[in-house]
Amino acid sequence: MIPSDGNLASVDDAVACLPPLKQVIARHQISARRGMGQNFLMDTRLATRIARAAGPLTANVIEIGAGPGGLTRALLEQGANRVIAVERDPRCIAALSELAETAVGRLEVVPADALALDLTDLVSAPRVIVANLPYNIATPLLIQWLRQANAYEKLTLMFQKEVAERIVAEPRTKARGRLSILAQWRTRPKRLFDVPPRAFVPAPKVTSTLVQFSPRPTPLAQAPATALEQVTAAAFGQRRKMLRTSLRALGTDPGPLLAAASIPGTWRAEELDVAGFCGLARAFAAANLTDSSHSGV
């Protein structure tokens, strides 16, 4: 089934003619493991829809948590020039390696834990990330990638619907949270469509949602990234309390920070927009710098 002429259309045909994914899973004795957050995407039509939503696939495509290769096949069939599939489960790596042989140079399998990787080291720009993210590590992965948002042309990622709603939530809504601020600061996130539990094996107890992130040329407002992460963690860590109380978790008096950013201390975290949080982050970073200079550090 491996074409000898290297023709892209021949490779696409070869991938399309592979055995059904269920057969591959059975042959490699792959069963989803809860501890690894595995829910395998088995609906081929939805996999194709996701791949098309992520397109055009002319950039280097990095797929995280590729599993047995359902979405990987769709990416190749939709014309991805090059896919780098990151997977840490040895059983799935074996299945992906077979797919790589058929894809003739268009698929590279990287056996690794995505949390421990700097994805920019895997392949040169332009890059995109496409992933059905394991639910148990989706949030830390997103925060990690947002720190380098401009290294990617776009990110097309699957989350639990509840997490997706937080990512795109507007101020003064119940879904507003830390992810809303961090994602909207560096990117323009957009909900694309929901994916029902029946599309996966095993079927999760929740609906999933595909979200696409388009990195901003520059952040929405100026702020030190580390300070913004700290301020949002403190504010939303006690979201029901007023900012003059919740921000005490930063280990400093919130009063001067709020005054410097012109923010009422009686507001709660979900009332504040991205620019407001950036003002707090700048004030917090400046206060820390002043404290350090006074202590002789």
Short mmCIF file of C-alpha atoms in Angstrom, two decimals:
data_model
loop_
_atom_site.label_atom_id
_atom_site.label_comp_id
_atom_site.label_asym_id
_atom_site.label_seq_id
_atom_site.Cartn_x
_atom_site.Cartn_y
_atom_site.Cartn_z
CA MET A 1 0.00 0.00 0.00
CA ILE A 2 3.05 2.29 0.10
CA PRO A 3 3.37 4.23 -3.18
CA SER A 4 6.77 4.14 -4.82
CA ASP A 5 6.48 7.40 -6.75
CA GLY A 6 6.13 9.72 -3.73
CA ASN A 7 3.07 11.32 -5.34
CA LEU A 8 0.96 13.19 -2.77
CA ALA A 9 -2.31 11.93 -4.23
CA SER A 10 -0.99 8.36 -4.09
CA VAL A 11 -0.07 8.82 -0.45
CA ASP A 12 -3.53 10.18 0.31
CA ASP A 13 -5.10 7.18 -1.41
CA ALA A 14 -2.86 4.82 0.55
CA VAL A 15 -3.88 6.42 3.87
CA ALA A 16 -7.55 6.29 2.91
CA CYS A 17 -7.24 2.58 2.13
CA LEU A 18 -5.76 1.63 5.51
CA PRO A 19 -7.68 -0.90 7.65
CA PRO A 20 -10.49 0.59 9.77
CA LEU A 21 -9.30 2.19 12.98
CA LYS A 22 -11.20 -0.39 15.03
CA GLN A 23 -9.08 -3.15 13.48
CA VAL A 24 -5.87 -1.28 14.25
CA ILE A 25 -6.95 -0.78 17.86
CA ALA A 26 -7.83 -4.46 18.23
CA ARG A 27 -4.58 -5.67 16.66
CA HIS A 28 -2.45 -3.51 18.97
CA GLN A 29 -4.68 -4.30 21.98
CA ILE A 30 -5.26 -0.63 22.67
CA SER A 31 -7.81 0.22 25.32
CA ALA A 32 -8.32 3.74 26.62
CA ARG A 33 -6.72 4.39 30.00
CA ARG A 34 -8.43 6.77 32.38
CA GLY A 35 -5.14 7.72 34.02
CA MET A 36 -3.89 9.01 30.67
CA GLY A 37 -7.10 10.93 29.96
CA GLN A 38 -7.71 8.89 26.81
CA ASN A 39 -10.92 9.14 24.81
CA PHE A 40 -10.23 8.03 21.25
CA LEU A 41 -11.97 9.92 18.43
CA MET A 42 -13.60 7.19 16.34
CA ASP A 43 -16.09 9.14 14.22
CA THR A 44 -14.34 9.53 10.87
CA ARG A 45 -16.73 12.21 9.64
CA LEU A 46 -16.08 14.35 12.70
CA ALA A 47 -12.33 13.78 12.42
CA THR A 48 -12.53 15.04 8.83
CA ARG A 49 -14.58 18.05 9.94
CA ILE A 50 -11.96 18.92 12.56
CA ALA A 51 -9.14 18.58 10.04
CA ARG A 52 -10.96 20.85 7.60
CA ALA A 53 -11.64 23.41 10.32
CA ALA A 54 -7.91 23.46 11.10
CA GLY A 55 -6.97 23.99 7.44
CA PRO A 56 -5.46 24.96 5.16
CA LEU A 57 -2.80 22.53 6.37
CA THR A 58 0.19 23.97 4.55
CA ALA A 59 2.05 24.76 7.79
CA ASN A 60 3.78 22.12 9.89
CA VAL A 61 1.01 20.45 11.88
CA ILE A 62 1.74 19.37 15.47
CA GLU A 63 -0.83 16.93 16.83
CA ILE A 64 -0.86 16.30 20.58
CA GLY A 65 -2.19 13.04 22.03
CA ALA A 66 -2.60 11.39 18.64
CA GLY A 67 -3.75 8.09 20.16
CA PRO A 68 -4.24 5.33 17.57
CA GLY A 69 -4.37 7.91 14.78
CA GLY A 70 -7.99 8.72 13.97
CA LEU A 71 -7.47 12.47 13.67
CA THR A 72 -3.98 11.91 12.27
CA ARG A 73 -5.45 10.04 9.30
CA ALA A 74 -7.93 12.84 8.68
CA LEU A 75 -5.16 15.46 8.73
CA LEU A 76 -3.17 13.50 6.16
CA GLU A 77 -6.22 12.84 4.00
CA GLN A 78 -7.03 16.57 4.05
CA GLY A 79 -3.62 17.34 2.58
CA ALA A 80 -1.35 18.13 5.53
CA ASN A 81 2.16 18.45 4.15
CA ARG A 82 3.75 17.34 7.39
CA VAL A 83 2.32 16.09 10.68
CA ILE A 84 4.34 15.69 13.88
CA ALA A 85 2.31 13.41 16.17
CA VAL A 86 3.22 13.56 19.86
CA GLU A 87 2.13 10.51 21.86
CA ARG A 88 3.42 8.85 25.04
CA ASP A 89 1.45 5.57 25.04
CA PRO A 90 3.70 2.82 23.57
CA ARG A 91 0.68 0.91 22.22
CA CYS A 92 -0.49 3.93 20.25
CA ILE A 93 3.05 4.72 19.11
CA ALA A 94 3.19 1.30 17.42
CA ALA A 95 -0.05 1.99 15.56
CA LEU A 96 1.10 5.47 14.54
CA SER A 97 4.41 4.09 13.29
CA GLU A 98 2.52 1.89 10.82
CA LEU A 99 0.64 4.95 9.61
CA ALA A 100 3.94 6.81 9.25
CA GLU A 101 5.23 4.09 6.91
CA THR A 102 2.21 4.52 4.68
CA ALA A 103 2.39 8.32 4.78
CA VAL A 104 5.91 8.26 3.25
CA GLY A 105 7.70 11.12 4.99
CA ARG A 106 4.63 13.19 5.83
CA LEU A 107 4.19 11.85 9.38
CA GLU A 108 6.75 11.90 12.18
CA VAL A 109 5.92 10.20 15.48
CA VAL A 110 7.43 11.75 18.61
CA PRO A 111 7.22 9.48 21.68
CA ALA A 112 7.06 12.00 24.50
CA ASP A 113 4.96 13.68 27.18
CA ALA A 114 3.66 16.93 25.68
CA LEU A 115 3.87 18.66 29.06
CA ALA A 116 7.63 18.18 29.04
CA LEU A 117 8.14 19.46 25.49
CA ASP A 118 8.85 22.83 23.96
CA LEU A 119 6.94 22.31 20.72
CA THR A 120 8.94 24.99 18.94
CA ASP A 121 11.94 22.66 19.15
CA LEU A 122 10.15 19.96 17.15
CA VAL A 123 9.75 21.75 13.85
CA SER A 124 10.38 25.13 12.26
CA ALA A 125 7.73 27.76 11.54
CA PRO A 126 5.12 28.05 10.23
CA ARG A 127 3.44 25.81 12.80
CA VAL A 128 -0.11 24.99 13.82
CA ILE A 129 -1.33 22.79 16.66
CA VAL A 130 -4.31 20.47 16.20
CA ALA A 131 -5.35 18.24 19.07
CA ASN A 132 -8.05 16.24 20.77
CA LEU A 133 -6.54 17.11 24.14
CA PRO A 134 -6.58 14.68 27.06
CA TYR A 135 -9.01 16.31 29.48
CA ASN A 136 -6.71 15.88 32.48
CA ILE A 137 -3.90 18.01 31.03
CA ALA A 138 -5.77 20.32 28.64
CA THR A 139 -5.57 23.44 30.82
CA PRO A 140 -1.84 23.30 31.70
CA LEU A 141 -1.03 22.56 28.05
CA LEU A 142 -3.03 25.55 26.85
CA ILE A 143 -1.39 27.90 29.37
CA GLN A 144 2.02 26.59 28.31
CA TRP A 145 1.30 27.24 24.62
CA LEU A 146 -0.21 30.67 25.24
CA ARG A 147 3.16 31.78 26.61
CA GLN A 148 4.53 31.29 23.09
CA ALA A 149 1.36 32.12 21.15
CA ASN A 150 3.18 33.97 18.38
CA ALA A 151 5.19 30.85 17.56
CA TYR A 152 2.03 29.38 15.97
CA GLU A 153 -0.22 30.43 13.12
CA LYS A 154 -3.23 29.02 14.95
CA LEU A 155 -4.27 26.38 17.45
CA THR A 156 -7.34 24.16 16.93
CA LEU A 157 -8.04 22.30 20.16
CA MET A 158 -10.72 20.08 21.70
CA PHE A 159 -11.83 20.75 25.27
CA GLN A 160 -14.66 19.82 27.55
CA LYS A 161 -17.53 22.13 26.67
CA GLU A 162 -17.39 23.76 30.12
CA VAL A 163 -13.71 24.65 29.64
CA ALA A 164 -14.40 26.00 26.15
CA GLU A 165 -17.11 28.25 27.55
CA ARG A 166 -14.63 29.66 30.07
CA ILE A 167 -12.08 30.37 27.36
CA VAL A 168 -14.43 32.58 25.31
CA ALA A 169 -16.46 34.03 28.23
CA GLU A 170 -17.09 37.79 28.37
CA PRO A 171 -16.84 39.97 31.50
CA ARG A 172 -19.72 39.78 33.98
CA THR A 173 -20.66 36.23 33.02
CA LYS A 174 -20.56 33.16 35.26
CA ALA A 175 -18.17 31.33 32.93
CA ARG A 176 -15.58 34.10 33.13
CA GLY A 177 -12.34 32.72 34.58
CA ARG A 178 -8.57 32.72 34.49
CA LEU A 179 -8.46 31.00 31.10
CA SER A 180 -10.69 33.74 29.66
CA ILE A 181 -8.07 36.36 30.51
CA LEU A 182 -4.95 34.44 29.49
CA ALA A 183 -6.44 33.20 26.21
CA GLN A 184 -8.01 36.50 25.16
CA TRP A 185 -4.87 38.44 26.09
CA ARG A 186 -2.68 36.64 23.55
CA THR A 187 -5.21 35.25 21.05
CA ARG A 188 -8.68 35.60 19.55
CA PRO A 189 -10.38 32.37 20.65
CA LYS A 190 -13.49 31.20 18.80
CA ARG A 191 -15.82 28.29 19.49
CA LEU A 192 -16.27 26.27 16.31
CA PHE A 193 -18.65 23.39 17.11
CA ASP A 194 -19.60 20.83 19.72
CA VAL A 195 -18.69 17.15 19.51
CA PRO A 196 -21.06 14.64 21.16
CA PRO A 197 -19.82 11.93 23.56
CA ARG A 198 -20.73 9.17 21.08
CA ALA A 199 -17.90 10.30 18.78
CA PHE A 200 -15.37 8.89 21.27
CA VAL A 201 -14.45 5.52 22.73
CA PRO A 202 -15.02 5.35 25.59
CA ALA A 203 -17.77 7.96 25.46
CA PRO A 204 -17.05 10.71 28.01
CA LYS A 205 -19.80 11.92 30.30
CA VAL A 206 -19.61 15.43 28.85
CA THR A 207 -19.89 17.14 25.47
CA SER A 208 -16.67 18.39 23.90
CA THR A 209 -16.12 21.63 21.99
CA LEU A 210 -13.59 22.56 19.31
CA VAL A 211 -11.98 25.96 19.87
CA GLN A 212 -9.69 27.79 17.47
CA PHE A 213 -7.13 30.33 18.70
CA SER A 214 -5.75 32.97 16.33
CA PRO A 215 -2.70 34.61 17.93
CA ARG A 216 -2.74 38.40 18.15
CA PRO A 217 0.24 40.19 16.54
CA THR A 218 0.75 41.86 19.94
CA PRO A 219 -0.95 41.16 23.29
CA LEU A 220 -4.25 42.94 23.91
CA ALA A 221 -2.56 45.11 26.56
CA GLN A 222 0.93 45.40 28.00
CA ALA A 223 1.68 43.20 31.00
CA PRO A 224 4.44 40.91 32.32
CA ALA A 225 3.26 37.38 31.59
CA THR A 226 4.31 35.88 34.92
CA ALA A 227 2.65 38.68 36.89
CA LEU A 228 -0.56 38.29 34.89
CA GLU A 229 -0.65 34.56 35.59
CA GLN A 230 -0.16 35.23 39.31
CA VAL A 231 -2.79 37.97 39.50
CA THR A 232 -5.43 35.96 37.63
CA ALA A 233 -4.73 32.90 39.79
CA ALA A 234 -5.26 34.93 42.97
CA ALA A 235 -8.35 36.77 41.73
CA PHE A 236 -10.19 33.74 40.40
CA GLY A 237 -8.94 31.46 43.18
CA GLN A 238 -11.52 33.19 45.40
CA ARG A 239 -13.85 34.43 42.69
CA ARG A 240 -16.83 35.03 45.00
CA LYS A 241 -14.86 37.50 47.09
CA MET A 242 -14.14 41.14 46.27
CA LEU A 243 -10.77 41.85 44.69
CA ARG A 244 -9.62 43.72 47.80
CA THR A 245 -9.86 40.35 49.57
CA SER A 246 -8.98 37.78 46.91
CA LEU A 247 -5.81 39.58 45.86
CA ARG A 248 -4.35 39.18 49.35
CA ALA A 249 -3.27 35.74 48.10
CA LEU A 250 -0.50 37.58 46.26
CA GLY A 251 1.17 38.24 49.61
CA THR A 252 0.91 42.01 49.36
CA ASP A 253 -1.58 44.75 50.20
CA PRO A 254 -4.13 44.85 47.34
CA GLY A 255 -5.06 48.48 48.04
CA PRO A 256 -2.15 50.16 46.25
CA LEU A 257 -2.39 47.70 43.32
CA LEU A 258 -6.08 48.44 42.82
CA ALA A 259 -5.50 52.16 43.14
CA ALA A 260 -2.66 52.11 40.61
CA ALA A 261 -4.87 50.27 38.12
CA SER A 262 -7.92 52.46 38.90
CA ILE A 263 -10.04 49.43 39.81
CA PRO A 264 -12.68 49.47 42.58
CA GLY A 265 -11.76 47.06 45.35
CA THR A 266 -15.40 46.04 45.62
CA TRP A 267 -15.39 44.45 42.16
CA ARG A 268 -15.11 40.69 41.74
CA ALA A 269 -12.79 38.95 39.31
CA GLU A 270 -15.39 38.24 36.61
CA GLU A 271 -16.23 41.96 36.34
CA LEU A 272 -12.75 42.90 35.16
CA ASP A 273 -11.75 42.93 31.48
CA VAL A 274 -8.37 41.87 30.08
CA ALA A 275 -6.98 45.41 30.11
CA GLY A 276 -7.93 45.78 33.78
CA PHE A 277 -6.10 42.60 34.72
CA CYS A 278 -3.08 43.78 32.73
CA GLY A 279 -3.11 47.01 34.76
CA LEU A 280 -3.11 44.97 37.97
CA ALA A 281 -0.28 42.79 36.66
CA ARG A 282 1.85 45.85 35.86
CA ALA A 283 1.21 47.29 39.31
CA PHE A 284 2.03 43.96 40.97
CA ALA A 285 5.26 43.58 38.99
CA ALA A 286 6.28 47.15 39.85
CA ALA A 287 5.55 46.58 43.54
CA ASN A 288 7.68 43.44 43.55
CA LEU A 289 10.52 45.28 41.84
CA THR A 290 10.34 48.05 44.43
CA ASP A 291 10.29 45.53 47.30
CA SER A 292 13.32 43.76 45.84
CA SER A 293 15.30 46.97 45.50
CA HIS A 294 14.48 47.97 49.08
CA SER A 295 15.66 44.60 50.36
CA GLY A 296 18.94 44.87 48.48
CA VAL A 297 18.19 42.06 46.05
#
